[in-house]
Amino acid sequence: DLGELARGVRNILDDAGFSATKILASGDLNEWSIAELLTSGAPIDSFGVGTDLTTVRDAPALGVVYKLVELEENGVVDFKMKFSDGKVTWPGRKQIWRFFGEDGLAAGDVVTLRDEPPPSTGAVPLLEPVIRDGRRVGPPTSLESLRERTRLAVGHLPSALKGRTAPPTPYSVEFSAEIRRIASELRAELT
């Protein structure tokens, strides 16, 4: 609840003597949610609008947020994880492995750390590096090639995942034992 959060933050700032500090809110905002926040008296000074500014909602939109999952310094990896309600992240750089059924349709995914071996034979990696050490790994991919690759990938999805209603059985996405182990250790450090 952005309005309630803004009121809490405003109180904290005011109590600390920072009453001139502005509050900016973002997160899937549009003209209706902003109007509702303003009508409710939420102490928000400005709004960050992204997806709804550039994408028509009846067209597919993908909300993406950058979250830090690991730091590496002098060859030592320090895993990071966010625990906020509704924003939990999994630690480490990852690879997603897709499995296909005998019908050629996607049957499930397993998320592993980037350097973990494939979870089993037949798994196909979905992520590939585009930039490494601040430089593009290869030449840019043409829009036509991206469109064709996406068309083929969507063609391999079960029809139940392409409808406007929830599929009768959820698509299986699992996390590797190693990711779950690291996440458990990071949670334990907080307690």
Short mmCIF file of N, CA and C in Angstrom, two decimals:
data_model
loop_
_atom_site.label_atom_id
_atom_site.label_comp_id
_atom_site.label_asym_id
_atom_site.label_seq_id
_atom_site.Cartn_x
_atom_site.Cartn_y
_atom_site.Cartn_z
N ASP A 1 0.85 -1.17 0.00
CA ASP A 1 0.00 0.00 0.00
C ASP A 1 0.90 1.23 0.00
N LEU A 2 1.10 1.81 -1.20
CA LEU A 2 2.00 2.96 -1.31
C LEU A 2 1.57 4.15 -0.46
N GLY A 3 0.27 4.38 -0.35
CA GLY A 3 -0.21 5.49 0.45
C GLY A 3 0.18 5.32 1.91
N GLU A 4 -0.05 4.14 2.44
CA GLU A 4 0.28 3.87 3.84
C GLU A 4 1.79 3.92 4.06
N LEU A 5 2.55 3.36 3.13
CA LEU A 5 4.01 3.41 3.24
C LEU A 5 4.51 4.86 3.20
N ALA A 6 3.94 5.66 2.31
CA ALA A 6 4.35 7.06 2.20
C ALA A 6 4.06 7.81 3.50
N ARG A 7 2.90 7.55 4.12
CA ARG A 7 2.58 8.20 5.39
C ARG A 7 3.59 7.80 6.46
N GLY A 8 3.96 6.52 6.51
CA GLY A 8 4.95 6.06 7.49
C GLY A 8 6.31 6.70 7.27
N VAL A 9 6.73 6.77 6.01
CA VAL A 9 8.02 7.38 5.67
C VAL A 9 8.01 8.87 5.99
N ARG A 10 6.90 9.53 5.67
CA ARG A 10 6.79 10.96 5.96
C ARG A 10 6.96 11.21 7.46
N ASN A 11 6.31 10.37 8.29
CA ASN A 11 6.44 10.51 9.75
C ASN A 11 7.88 10.32 10.20
N ILE A 12 8.55 9.32 9.66
CA ILE A 12 9.96 9.06 10.02
C ILE A 12 10.83 10.25 9.64
N LEU A 13 10.64 10.74 8.41
CA LEU A 13 11.44 11.88 7.94
C LEU A 13 11.16 13.13 8.78
N ASP A 14 9.90 13.41 9.03
CA ASP A 14 9.55 14.60 9.80
C ASP A 14 10.11 14.51 11.22
N ASP A 15 9.97 13.33 11.85
CA ASP A 15 10.47 13.15 13.21
C ASP A 15 11.99 13.32 13.29
N ALA A 16 12.68 13.02 12.18
CA ALA A 16 14.14 13.14 12.14
C ALA A 16 14.58 14.54 11.71
N GLY A 17 13.63 15.43 11.47
CA GLY A 17 13.97 16.79 11.08
C GLY A 17 14.18 16.99 9.58
N PHE A 18 13.69 16.05 8.77
CA PHE A 18 13.86 16.13 7.32
C PHE A 18 12.53 16.41 6.63
N SER A 19 11.83 17.39 7.11
CA SER A 19 10.50 17.67 6.55
C SER A 19 10.55 18.21 5.13
N ALA A 20 11.70 18.70 4.68
CA ALA A 20 11.81 19.20 3.30
C ALA A 20 12.14 18.09 2.31
N THR A 21 12.44 16.88 2.81
CA THR A 21 12.78 15.76 1.93
C THR A 21 11.54 15.33 1.16
N LYS A 22 11.69 15.19 -0.15
CA LYS A 22 10.59 14.81 -1.02
C LYS A 22 10.46 13.28 -1.06
N ILE A 23 9.24 12.83 -1.32
CA ILE A 23 8.96 11.39 -1.45
C ILE A 23 8.55 11.12 -2.90
N LEU A 24 9.24 10.18 -3.54
CA LEU A 24 8.91 9.75 -4.89
C LEU A 24 8.40 8.31 -4.81
N ALA A 25 7.32 8.01 -5.48
CA ALA A 25 6.75 6.66 -5.48
C ALA A 25 6.78 6.11 -6.90
N SER A 26 7.02 4.81 -7.01
CA SER A 26 6.96 4.14 -8.30
C SER A 26 6.51 2.70 -8.07
N GLY A 27 6.24 2.01 -9.15
CA GLY A 27 5.84 0.61 -9.06
C GLY A 27 4.50 0.37 -9.73
N ASP A 28 4.51 0.18 -11.03
CA ASP A 28 3.30 -0.11 -11.81
C ASP A 28 2.22 0.96 -11.61
N LEU A 29 2.64 2.21 -11.60
CA LEU A 29 1.69 3.31 -11.43
C LEU A 29 1.10 3.73 -12.78
N ASN A 30 -0.14 4.19 -12.73
CA ASN A 30 -0.79 4.76 -13.91
C ASN A 30 -1.67 5.92 -13.45
N GLU A 31 -2.40 6.53 -14.36
CA GLU A 31 -3.17 7.71 -14.00
C GLU A 31 -4.24 7.42 -12.95
N TRP A 32 -4.79 6.20 -12.94
CA TRP A 32 -5.82 5.86 -11.97
C TRP A 32 -5.23 5.63 -10.58
N SER A 33 -4.12 4.90 -10.49
CA SER A 33 -3.53 4.66 -9.17
C SER A 33 -2.96 5.95 -8.59
N ILE A 34 -2.42 6.83 -9.45
CA ILE A 34 -1.91 8.11 -8.96
C ILE A 34 -3.06 8.98 -8.44
N ALA A 35 -4.16 9.03 -9.18
CA ALA A 35 -5.32 9.81 -8.75
C ALA A 35 -5.84 9.28 -7.41
N GLU A 36 -5.87 7.97 -7.26
CA GLU A 36 -6.33 7.37 -6.00
C GLU A 36 -5.40 7.75 -4.85
N LEU A 37 -4.09 7.72 -5.08
CA LEU A 37 -3.13 8.11 -4.03
C LEU A 37 -3.31 9.57 -3.66
N LEU A 38 -3.47 10.43 -4.64
CA LEU A 38 -3.64 11.86 -4.37
C LEU A 38 -4.95 12.13 -3.63
N THR A 39 -6.02 11.45 -4.04
CA THR A 39 -7.32 11.62 -3.38
C THR A 39 -7.26 11.17 -1.92
N SER A 40 -6.48 10.12 -1.66
CA SER A 40 -6.38 9.61 -0.29
C SER A 40 -5.49 10.47 0.60
N GLY A 41 -4.84 11.48 -0.01
CA GLY A 41 -3.98 12.37 0.77
C GLY A 41 -2.60 11.81 1.04
N ALA A 42 -2.18 10.84 0.26
CA ALA A 42 -0.84 10.27 0.44
C ALA A 42 0.21 11.36 0.25
N PRO A 43 1.17 11.47 1.17
CA PRO A 43 2.18 12.53 1.08
C PRO A 43 3.29 12.20 0.09
N ILE A 44 2.91 12.07 -1.18
CA ILE A 44 3.86 11.73 -2.24
C ILE A 44 4.05 12.97 -3.10
N ASP A 45 5.31 13.35 -3.32
CA ASP A 45 5.62 14.57 -4.06
C ASP A 45 5.75 14.35 -5.56
N SER A 46 6.19 13.18 -5.97
CA SER A 46 6.32 12.90 -7.40
C SER A 46 6.17 11.41 -7.64
N PHE A 47 5.90 11.07 -8.88
CA PHE A 47 5.60 9.69 -9.24
C PHE A 47 6.47 9.25 -10.41
N GLY A 48 6.97 8.04 -10.33
CA GLY A 48 7.72 7.44 -11.43
C GLY A 48 6.80 6.49 -12.18
N VAL A 49 6.54 6.80 -13.43
CA VAL A 49 5.67 5.96 -14.25
C VAL A 49 6.51 5.37 -15.36
N GLY A 50 6.48 4.06 -15.52
CA GLY A 50 7.30 3.40 -16.53
C GLY A 50 6.48 2.62 -17.52
N THR A 51 6.11 1.40 -17.15
CA THR A 51 5.44 0.49 -18.07
C THR A 51 4.20 1.11 -18.68
N ASP A 52 3.34 1.70 -17.86
CA ASP A 52 2.09 2.25 -18.39
C ASP A 52 2.30 3.50 -19.22
N LEU A 53 3.48 4.07 -19.16
CA LEU A 53 3.78 5.24 -19.98
C LEU A 53 4.17 4.81 -21.40
N THR A 54 4.74 3.62 -21.51
CA THR A 54 5.28 3.19 -22.80
C THR A 54 4.56 1.99 -23.41
N THR A 55 3.67 1.35 -22.67
CA THR A 55 3.04 0.12 -23.14
C THR A 55 1.53 0.19 -22.93
N VAL A 56 0.78 -0.21 -23.94
CA VAL A 56 -0.66 -0.31 -23.80
C VAL A 56 -0.94 -1.59 -23.03
N ARG A 57 -1.75 -1.54 -22.00
CA ARG A 57 -1.95 -2.68 -21.11
C ARG A 57 -2.60 -3.88 -21.79
N ASP A 58 -3.30 -3.70 -22.90
CA ASP A 58 -3.86 -4.88 -23.55
C ASP A 58 -2.83 -5.56 -24.45
N ALA A 59 -1.63 -4.99 -24.51
CA ALA A 59 -0.52 -5.64 -25.20
C ALA A 59 0.39 -6.22 -24.12
N PRO A 60 1.14 -7.25 -24.44
CA PRO A 60 2.01 -7.85 -23.42
C PRO A 60 3.03 -6.83 -22.88
N ALA A 61 3.20 -6.86 -21.58
CA ALA A 61 4.19 -6.00 -20.93
C ALA A 61 4.94 -6.84 -19.91
N LEU A 62 6.21 -6.58 -19.80
CA LEU A 62 7.04 -7.31 -18.84
C LEU A 62 7.66 -6.29 -17.91
N GLY A 63 7.25 -6.35 -16.65
CA GLY A 63 7.83 -5.46 -15.64
C GLY A 63 9.15 -6.05 -15.16
N VAL A 64 10.22 -5.32 -15.27
CA VAL A 64 11.53 -5.81 -14.89
C VAL A 64 12.17 -4.83 -13.92
N VAL A 65 12.76 -5.36 -12.86
CA VAL A 65 13.45 -4.54 -11.87
C VAL A 65 14.81 -5.17 -11.61
N TYR A 66 15.84 -4.35 -11.56
CA TYR A 66 17.19 -4.82 -11.28
C TYR A 66 17.34 -5.06 -9.79
N LYS A 67 17.82 -6.24 -9.40
CA LYS A 67 18.11 -6.54 -8.01
C LYS A 67 19.51 -7.17 -7.94
N LEU A 68 20.31 -6.68 -7.03
CA LEU A 68 21.66 -7.20 -6.84
C LEU A 68 21.59 -8.58 -6.20
N VAL A 69 22.22 -9.60 -6.81
CA VAL A 69 22.16 -10.96 -6.28
C VAL A 69 23.51 -11.51 -5.85
N GLU A 70 24.60 -10.85 -6.26
CA GLU A 70 25.92 -11.24 -5.78
C GLU A 70 26.94 -10.17 -6.10
N LEU A 71 27.97 -10.15 -5.27
CA LEU A 71 29.13 -9.28 -5.50
C LEU A 71 30.35 -10.18 -5.55
N GLU A 72 31.28 -9.84 -6.43
CA GLU A 72 32.53 -10.60 -6.50
C GLU A 72 33.68 -9.61 -6.37
N GLU A 73 34.56 -9.89 -5.40
CA GLU A 73 35.72 -9.04 -5.20
C GLU A 73 36.93 -9.92 -4.96
N ASN A 74 37.95 -9.73 -5.79
CA ASN A 74 39.17 -10.53 -5.69
C ASN A 74 38.88 -12.03 -5.75
N GLY A 75 37.93 -12.41 -6.59
CA GLY A 75 37.60 -13.82 -6.76
C GLY A 75 36.71 -14.42 -5.69
N VAL A 76 36.31 -13.61 -4.71
CA VAL A 76 35.44 -14.11 -3.63
C VAL A 76 34.02 -13.62 -3.89
N VAL A 77 33.09 -14.57 -3.96
CA VAL A 77 31.69 -14.26 -4.24
C VAL A 77 30.93 -14.08 -2.92
N ASP A 78 30.20 -12.98 -2.84
CA ASP A 78 29.36 -12.69 -1.68
C ASP A 78 27.92 -12.65 -2.20
N PHE A 79 27.13 -13.67 -1.86
CA PHE A 79 25.76 -13.76 -2.34
C PHE A 79 24.87 -12.76 -1.62
N LYS A 80 23.90 -12.20 -2.35
CA LYS A 80 22.96 -11.22 -1.81
C LYS A 80 21.54 -11.71 -2.06
N MET A 81 20.64 -11.30 -1.18
CA MET A 81 19.25 -11.71 -1.31
C MET A 81 18.36 -10.66 -0.66
N LYS A 82 17.22 -10.38 -1.27
CA LYS A 82 16.27 -9.42 -0.72
C LYS A 82 15.13 -10.21 -0.07
N PHE A 83 14.70 -9.78 1.12
CA PHE A 83 13.69 -10.51 1.86
C PHE A 83 12.37 -9.76 2.03
N SER A 84 12.22 -8.58 1.46
CA SER A 84 11.00 -7.79 1.62
C SER A 84 9.79 -8.56 1.12
N ASP A 85 8.65 -8.37 1.79
CA ASP A 85 7.42 -9.01 1.37
C ASP A 85 7.13 -8.69 -0.09
N GLY A 86 6.84 -9.69 -0.88
CA GLY A 86 6.49 -9.50 -2.28
C GLY A 86 7.66 -9.17 -3.19
N LYS A 87 8.88 -9.09 -2.63
CA LYS A 87 10.05 -8.75 -3.44
C LYS A 87 11.23 -9.66 -3.15
N VAL A 88 10.96 -10.86 -2.66
CA VAL A 88 12.04 -11.77 -2.33
C VAL A 88 12.80 -12.15 -3.60
N THR A 89 14.11 -12.12 -3.51
CA THR A 89 14.95 -12.53 -4.63
C THR A 89 15.70 -13.79 -4.24
N TRP A 90 16.26 -14.47 -5.21
CA TRP A 90 17.09 -15.64 -4.98
C TRP A 90 18.53 -15.23 -5.24
N PRO A 91 19.48 -15.75 -4.45
CA PRO A 91 20.88 -15.32 -4.56
C PRO A 91 21.59 -15.90 -5.79
N GLY A 92 22.61 -15.16 -6.25
CA GLY A 92 23.52 -15.66 -7.28
C GLY A 92 23.09 -15.42 -8.70
N ARG A 93 24.10 -15.37 -9.60
CA ARG A 93 23.84 -15.30 -11.04
C ARG A 93 23.29 -16.66 -11.46
N LYS A 94 22.34 -16.64 -12.36
CA LYS A 94 21.59 -17.86 -12.64
C LYS A 94 21.61 -18.29 -14.10
N GLN A 95 21.19 -19.54 -14.27
CA GLN A 95 20.88 -20.11 -15.57
C GLN A 95 19.51 -20.77 -15.42
N ILE A 96 18.71 -20.70 -16.46
CA ILE A 96 17.41 -21.38 -16.45
C ILE A 96 17.48 -22.50 -17.46
N TRP A 97 17.13 -23.69 -17.02
CA TRP A 97 17.16 -24.87 -17.87
C TRP A 97 15.72 -25.31 -18.15
N ARG A 98 15.39 -25.48 -19.42
CA ARG A 98 14.04 -25.88 -19.82
C ARG A 98 14.03 -27.34 -20.26
N PHE A 99 12.99 -28.03 -19.83
CA PHE A 99 12.77 -29.41 -20.23
C PHE A 99 11.59 -29.45 -21.19
N PHE A 100 11.65 -30.35 -22.13
CA PHE A 100 10.59 -30.50 -23.12
C PHE A 100 10.03 -31.91 -23.05
N GLY A 101 8.71 -32.02 -23.25
CA GLY A 101 8.06 -33.32 -23.29
C GLY A 101 8.25 -33.97 -24.65
N GLU A 102 7.76 -35.19 -24.76
CA GLU A 102 7.87 -35.92 -26.03
C GLU A 102 7.13 -35.21 -27.16
N ASP A 103 6.16 -34.36 -26.80
CA ASP A 103 5.40 -33.61 -27.80
C ASP A 103 6.14 -32.35 -28.27
N GLY A 104 7.35 -32.11 -27.70
CA GLY A 104 8.13 -30.93 -28.08
C GLY A 104 7.74 -29.67 -27.34
N LEU A 105 6.78 -29.76 -26.43
CA LEU A 105 6.34 -28.60 -25.68
C LEU A 105 7.09 -28.49 -24.35
N ALA A 106 7.27 -27.25 -23.90
CA ALA A 106 7.95 -27.00 -22.63
C ALA A 106 7.21 -27.73 -21.52
N ALA A 107 7.98 -28.45 -20.67
CA ALA A 107 7.37 -29.24 -19.61
C ALA A 107 7.76 -28.73 -18.22
N GLY A 108 8.70 -27.81 -18.14
CA GLY A 108 9.11 -27.28 -16.84
C GLY A 108 10.50 -26.67 -16.91
N ASP A 109 10.81 -25.84 -15.92
CA ASP A 109 12.11 -25.17 -15.87
C ASP A 109 12.76 -25.43 -14.52
N VAL A 110 14.09 -25.43 -14.52
CA VAL A 110 14.87 -25.48 -13.28
C VAL A 110 15.84 -24.32 -13.32
N VAL A 111 15.85 -23.53 -12.24
CA VAL A 111 16.75 -22.39 -12.10
C VAL A 111 17.94 -22.84 -11.27
N THR A 112 19.15 -22.67 -11.83
CA THR A 112 20.37 -23.05 -11.12
C THR A 112 21.28 -21.83 -11.03
N LEU A 113 22.34 -21.95 -10.27
CA LEU A 113 23.39 -20.94 -10.34
C LEU A 113 24.02 -21.03 -11.71
N ARG A 114 24.55 -19.93 -12.20
CA ARG A 114 25.08 -19.86 -13.56
C ARG A 114 26.09 -20.96 -13.86
N ASP A 115 26.95 -21.28 -12.90
CA ASP A 115 28.02 -22.25 -13.16
C ASP A 115 27.69 -23.68 -12.74
N GLU A 116 26.47 -23.92 -12.26
CA GLU A 116 26.08 -25.30 -11.94
C GLU A 116 25.91 -26.09 -13.23
N PRO A 117 26.18 -27.39 -13.17
CA PRO A 117 25.95 -28.21 -14.37
C PRO A 117 24.45 -28.33 -14.65
N PRO A 118 24.09 -28.74 -15.86
CA PRO A 118 22.67 -28.94 -16.18
C PRO A 118 22.05 -29.91 -15.18
N PRO A 119 20.79 -29.70 -14.81
CA PRO A 119 20.15 -30.59 -13.84
C PRO A 119 19.99 -32.02 -14.36
N SER A 120 19.93 -32.20 -15.66
CA SER A 120 19.89 -33.55 -16.25
C SER A 120 20.07 -33.41 -17.76
N THR A 121 20.27 -34.55 -18.40
CA THR A 121 20.43 -34.51 -19.86
C THR A 121 19.10 -34.10 -20.49
N GLY A 122 19.19 -33.42 -21.58
CA GLY A 122 18.00 -32.97 -22.28
C GLY A 122 17.56 -31.58 -21.88
N ALA A 123 18.14 -31.04 -20.82
CA ALA A 123 17.78 -29.68 -20.40
C ALA A 123 18.46 -28.68 -21.33
N VAL A 124 17.72 -27.65 -21.73
CA VAL A 124 18.23 -26.64 -22.66
C VAL A 124 18.41 -25.32 -21.91
N PRO A 125 19.62 -24.71 -21.96
CA PRO A 125 19.81 -23.43 -21.27
C PRO A 125 19.07 -22.30 -21.99
N LEU A 126 18.46 -21.41 -21.22
CA LEU A 126 17.69 -20.31 -21.82
C LEU A 126 18.42 -18.97 -21.79
N LEU A 127 19.35 -18.79 -20.85
CA LEU A 127 20.02 -17.50 -20.72
C LEU A 127 21.39 -17.54 -21.40
N GLU A 128 21.70 -16.47 -22.10
CA GLU A 128 23.03 -16.36 -22.71
C GLU A 128 23.56 -14.96 -22.45
N PRO A 129 24.88 -14.84 -22.22
CA PRO A 129 25.44 -13.52 -21.94
C PRO A 129 25.34 -12.60 -23.16
N VAL A 130 25.06 -11.34 -22.89
CA VAL A 130 25.02 -10.32 -23.93
C VAL A 130 26.16 -9.34 -23.71
N ILE A 131 26.42 -9.03 -22.43
CA ILE A 131 27.51 -8.11 -22.06
C ILE A 131 28.37 -8.79 -21.00
N ARG A 132 29.66 -8.71 -21.16
CA ARG A 132 30.60 -9.24 -20.17
C ARG A 132 31.70 -8.22 -19.97
N ASP A 133 32.01 -7.91 -18.71
CA ASP A 133 33.04 -6.92 -18.38
C ASP A 133 32.76 -5.58 -19.08
N GLY A 134 31.47 -5.23 -19.18
CA GLY A 134 31.10 -3.94 -19.75
C GLY A 134 31.14 -3.87 -21.26
N ARG A 135 31.38 -5.01 -21.93
CA ARG A 135 31.44 -5.01 -23.40
C ARG A 135 30.49 -6.05 -23.97
N ARG A 136 29.91 -5.70 -25.12
CA ARG A 136 29.03 -6.63 -25.82
C ARG A 136 29.80 -7.89 -26.19
N VAL A 137 29.18 -9.05 -25.96
CA VAL A 137 29.82 -10.33 -26.24
C VAL A 137 29.91 -10.59 -27.74
N GLY A 138 28.90 -10.22 -28.47
CA GLY A 138 28.88 -10.45 -29.91
C GLY A 138 28.15 -9.33 -30.61
N PRO A 139 27.96 -9.48 -31.90
CA PRO A 139 27.25 -8.42 -32.64
C PRO A 139 25.78 -8.38 -32.21
N PRO A 140 25.14 -7.22 -32.38
CA PRO A 140 23.72 -7.12 -32.02
C PRO A 140 22.88 -8.07 -32.87
N THR A 141 21.82 -8.58 -32.26
CA THR A 141 20.90 -9.47 -32.96
C THR A 141 19.85 -8.61 -33.65
N SER A 142 19.54 -8.95 -34.89
CA SER A 142 18.56 -8.15 -35.64
C SER A 142 17.16 -8.33 -35.05
N LEU A 143 16.34 -7.34 -35.25
CA LEU A 143 14.96 -7.40 -34.77
C LEU A 143 14.24 -8.60 -35.39
N GLU A 144 14.51 -8.88 -36.65
CA GLU A 144 13.87 -10.01 -37.33
C GLU A 144 14.28 -11.33 -36.67
N SER A 145 15.56 -11.47 -36.31
CA SER A 145 16.02 -12.69 -35.64
C SER A 145 15.40 -12.84 -34.26
N LEU A 146 15.32 -11.74 -33.53
CA LEU A 146 14.70 -11.78 -32.20
C LEU A 146 13.23 -12.16 -32.31
N ARG A 147 12.55 -11.59 -33.29
CA ARG A 147 11.13 -11.89 -33.50
C ARG A 147 10.94 -13.37 -33.81
N GLU A 148 11.78 -13.93 -34.67
CA GLU A 148 11.66 -15.34 -35.04
C GLU A 148 11.98 -16.24 -33.86
N ARG A 149 13.03 -15.92 -33.09
CA ARG A 149 13.39 -16.72 -31.92
C ARG A 149 12.26 -16.71 -30.90
N THR A 150 11.63 -15.55 -30.70
CA THR A 150 10.52 -15.43 -29.77
C THR A 150 9.32 -16.22 -30.27
N ARG A 151 9.03 -16.13 -31.56
CA ARG A 151 7.90 -16.88 -32.14
C ARG A 151 8.09 -18.38 -31.93
N LEU A 152 9.30 -18.88 -32.15
CA LEU A 152 9.58 -20.30 -31.95
C LEU A 152 9.45 -20.69 -30.47
N ALA A 153 9.96 -19.84 -29.59
CA ALA A 153 9.89 -20.14 -28.15
C ALA A 153 8.44 -20.19 -27.67
N VAL A 154 7.64 -19.24 -28.10
CA VAL A 154 6.22 -19.23 -27.72
C VAL A 154 5.52 -20.44 -28.31
N GLY A 155 5.92 -20.85 -29.51
CA GLY A 155 5.34 -22.03 -30.14
C GLY A 155 5.59 -23.31 -29.36
N HIS A 156 6.62 -23.32 -28.53
CA HIS A 156 6.94 -24.51 -27.72
C HIS A 156 6.26 -24.49 -26.35
N LEU A 157 5.47 -23.44 -26.07
CA LEU A 157 4.75 -23.39 -24.81
C LEU A 157 3.44 -24.17 -24.92
N PRO A 158 3.04 -24.86 -23.86
CA PRO A 158 1.74 -25.54 -23.88
C PRO A 158 0.61 -24.54 -24.09
N SER A 159 -0.43 -24.93 -24.79
CA SER A 159 -1.52 -24.01 -25.10
C SER A 159 -2.17 -23.44 -23.83
N ALA A 160 -2.17 -24.21 -22.73
CA ALA A 160 -2.77 -23.73 -21.48
C ALA A 160 -2.06 -22.49 -20.96
N LEU A 161 -0.79 -22.29 -21.32
CA LEU A 161 -0.05 -21.12 -20.86
C LEU A 161 -0.27 -19.90 -21.75
N LYS A 162 -0.91 -20.08 -22.88
CA LYS A 162 -1.09 -18.98 -23.82
C LYS A 162 -2.46 -18.33 -23.72
N GLY A 163 -3.33 -18.85 -22.87
CA GLY A 163 -4.67 -18.30 -22.74
C GLY A 163 -4.71 -17.12 -21.79
N ARG A 164 -5.88 -16.57 -21.64
CA ARG A 164 -6.07 -15.41 -20.77
C ARG A 164 -6.45 -15.82 -19.35
N THR A 165 -6.65 -17.10 -19.12
CA THR A 165 -6.98 -17.58 -17.78
C THR A 165 -5.83 -18.42 -17.26
N ALA A 166 -5.81 -18.62 -15.95
CA ALA A 166 -4.75 -19.42 -15.34
C ALA A 166 -4.85 -20.86 -15.83
N PRO A 167 -3.70 -21.49 -16.11
CA PRO A 167 -3.74 -22.88 -16.57
C PRO A 167 -4.26 -23.78 -15.46
N PRO A 168 -4.89 -24.92 -15.83
CA PRO A 168 -5.44 -25.82 -14.82
C PRO A 168 -4.35 -26.38 -13.88
N THR A 169 -3.17 -26.60 -14.41
CA THR A 169 -2.04 -27.02 -13.57
C THR A 169 -0.91 -26.04 -13.81
N PRO A 170 -0.32 -25.52 -12.73
CA PRO A 170 0.75 -24.53 -12.90
C PRO A 170 1.95 -25.11 -13.63
N TYR A 171 2.63 -24.25 -14.36
CA TYR A 171 3.87 -24.64 -15.04
C TYR A 171 4.94 -24.80 -13.97
N SER A 172 5.69 -25.87 -14.03
CA SER A 172 6.68 -26.19 -13.00
C SER A 172 7.96 -25.38 -13.18
N VAL A 173 8.30 -24.58 -12.16
CA VAL A 173 9.57 -23.86 -12.09
C VAL A 173 10.18 -24.17 -10.73
N GLU A 174 11.33 -24.82 -10.74
CA GLU A 174 11.99 -25.21 -9.50
C GLU A 174 13.34 -24.52 -9.38
N PHE A 175 13.83 -24.39 -8.14
CA PHE A 175 15.15 -23.84 -7.88
C PHE A 175 16.06 -24.97 -7.42
N SER A 176 17.31 -24.91 -7.86
CA SER A 176 18.26 -25.98 -7.53
C SER A 176 18.48 -26.06 -6.02
N ALA A 177 18.95 -27.22 -5.58
CA ALA A 177 19.26 -27.43 -4.17
C ALA A 177 20.32 -26.44 -3.70
N GLU A 178 21.27 -26.10 -4.57
CA GLU A 178 22.34 -25.18 -4.18
C GLU A 178 21.80 -23.77 -3.95
N ILE A 179 20.92 -23.30 -4.80
CA ILE A 179 20.32 -21.97 -4.59
C ILE A 179 19.52 -21.97 -3.30
N ARG A 180 18.74 -23.03 -3.07
CA ARG A 180 17.94 -23.11 -1.84
C ARG A 180 18.84 -23.17 -0.61
N ARG A 181 19.98 -23.85 -0.69
CA ARG A 181 20.91 -23.94 0.44
C ARG A 181 21.48 -22.56 0.77
N ILE A 182 21.94 -21.84 -0.25
CA ILE A 182 22.51 -20.50 -0.04
C ILE A 182 21.45 -19.56 0.53
N ALA A 183 20.22 -19.61 -0.01
CA ALA A 183 19.13 -18.78 0.50
C ALA A 183 18.86 -19.08 1.96
N SER A 184 18.88 -20.33 2.33
CA SER A 184 18.66 -20.73 3.72
C SER A 184 19.74 -20.17 4.63
N GLU A 185 20.99 -20.23 4.19
CA GLU A 185 22.10 -19.67 4.98
C GLU A 185 21.95 -18.16 5.13
N LEU A 186 21.57 -17.46 4.07
CA LEU A 186 21.40 -16.01 4.16
C LEU A 186 20.25 -15.65 5.11
N ARG A 187 19.17 -16.43 5.07
CA ARG A 187 18.05 -16.18 6.00
C ARG A 187 18.51 -16.39 7.44
N ALA A 188 19.30 -17.45 7.66
CA ALA A 188 19.77 -17.77 9.01
C ALA A 188 20.65 -16.64 9.57
N GLU A 189 21.40 -15.97 8.68
CA GLU A 189 22.26 -14.87 9.13
C GLU A 189 21.45 -13.70 9.68
N LEU A 190 20.19 -13.57 9.25
CA LEU A 190 19.34 -12.46 9.70
C LEU A 190 18.73 -12.72 11.06
N THR A 191 18.69 -13.97 11.48
CA THR A 191 18.04 -14.30 12.76
C THR A 191 19.05 -14.46 13.86
#
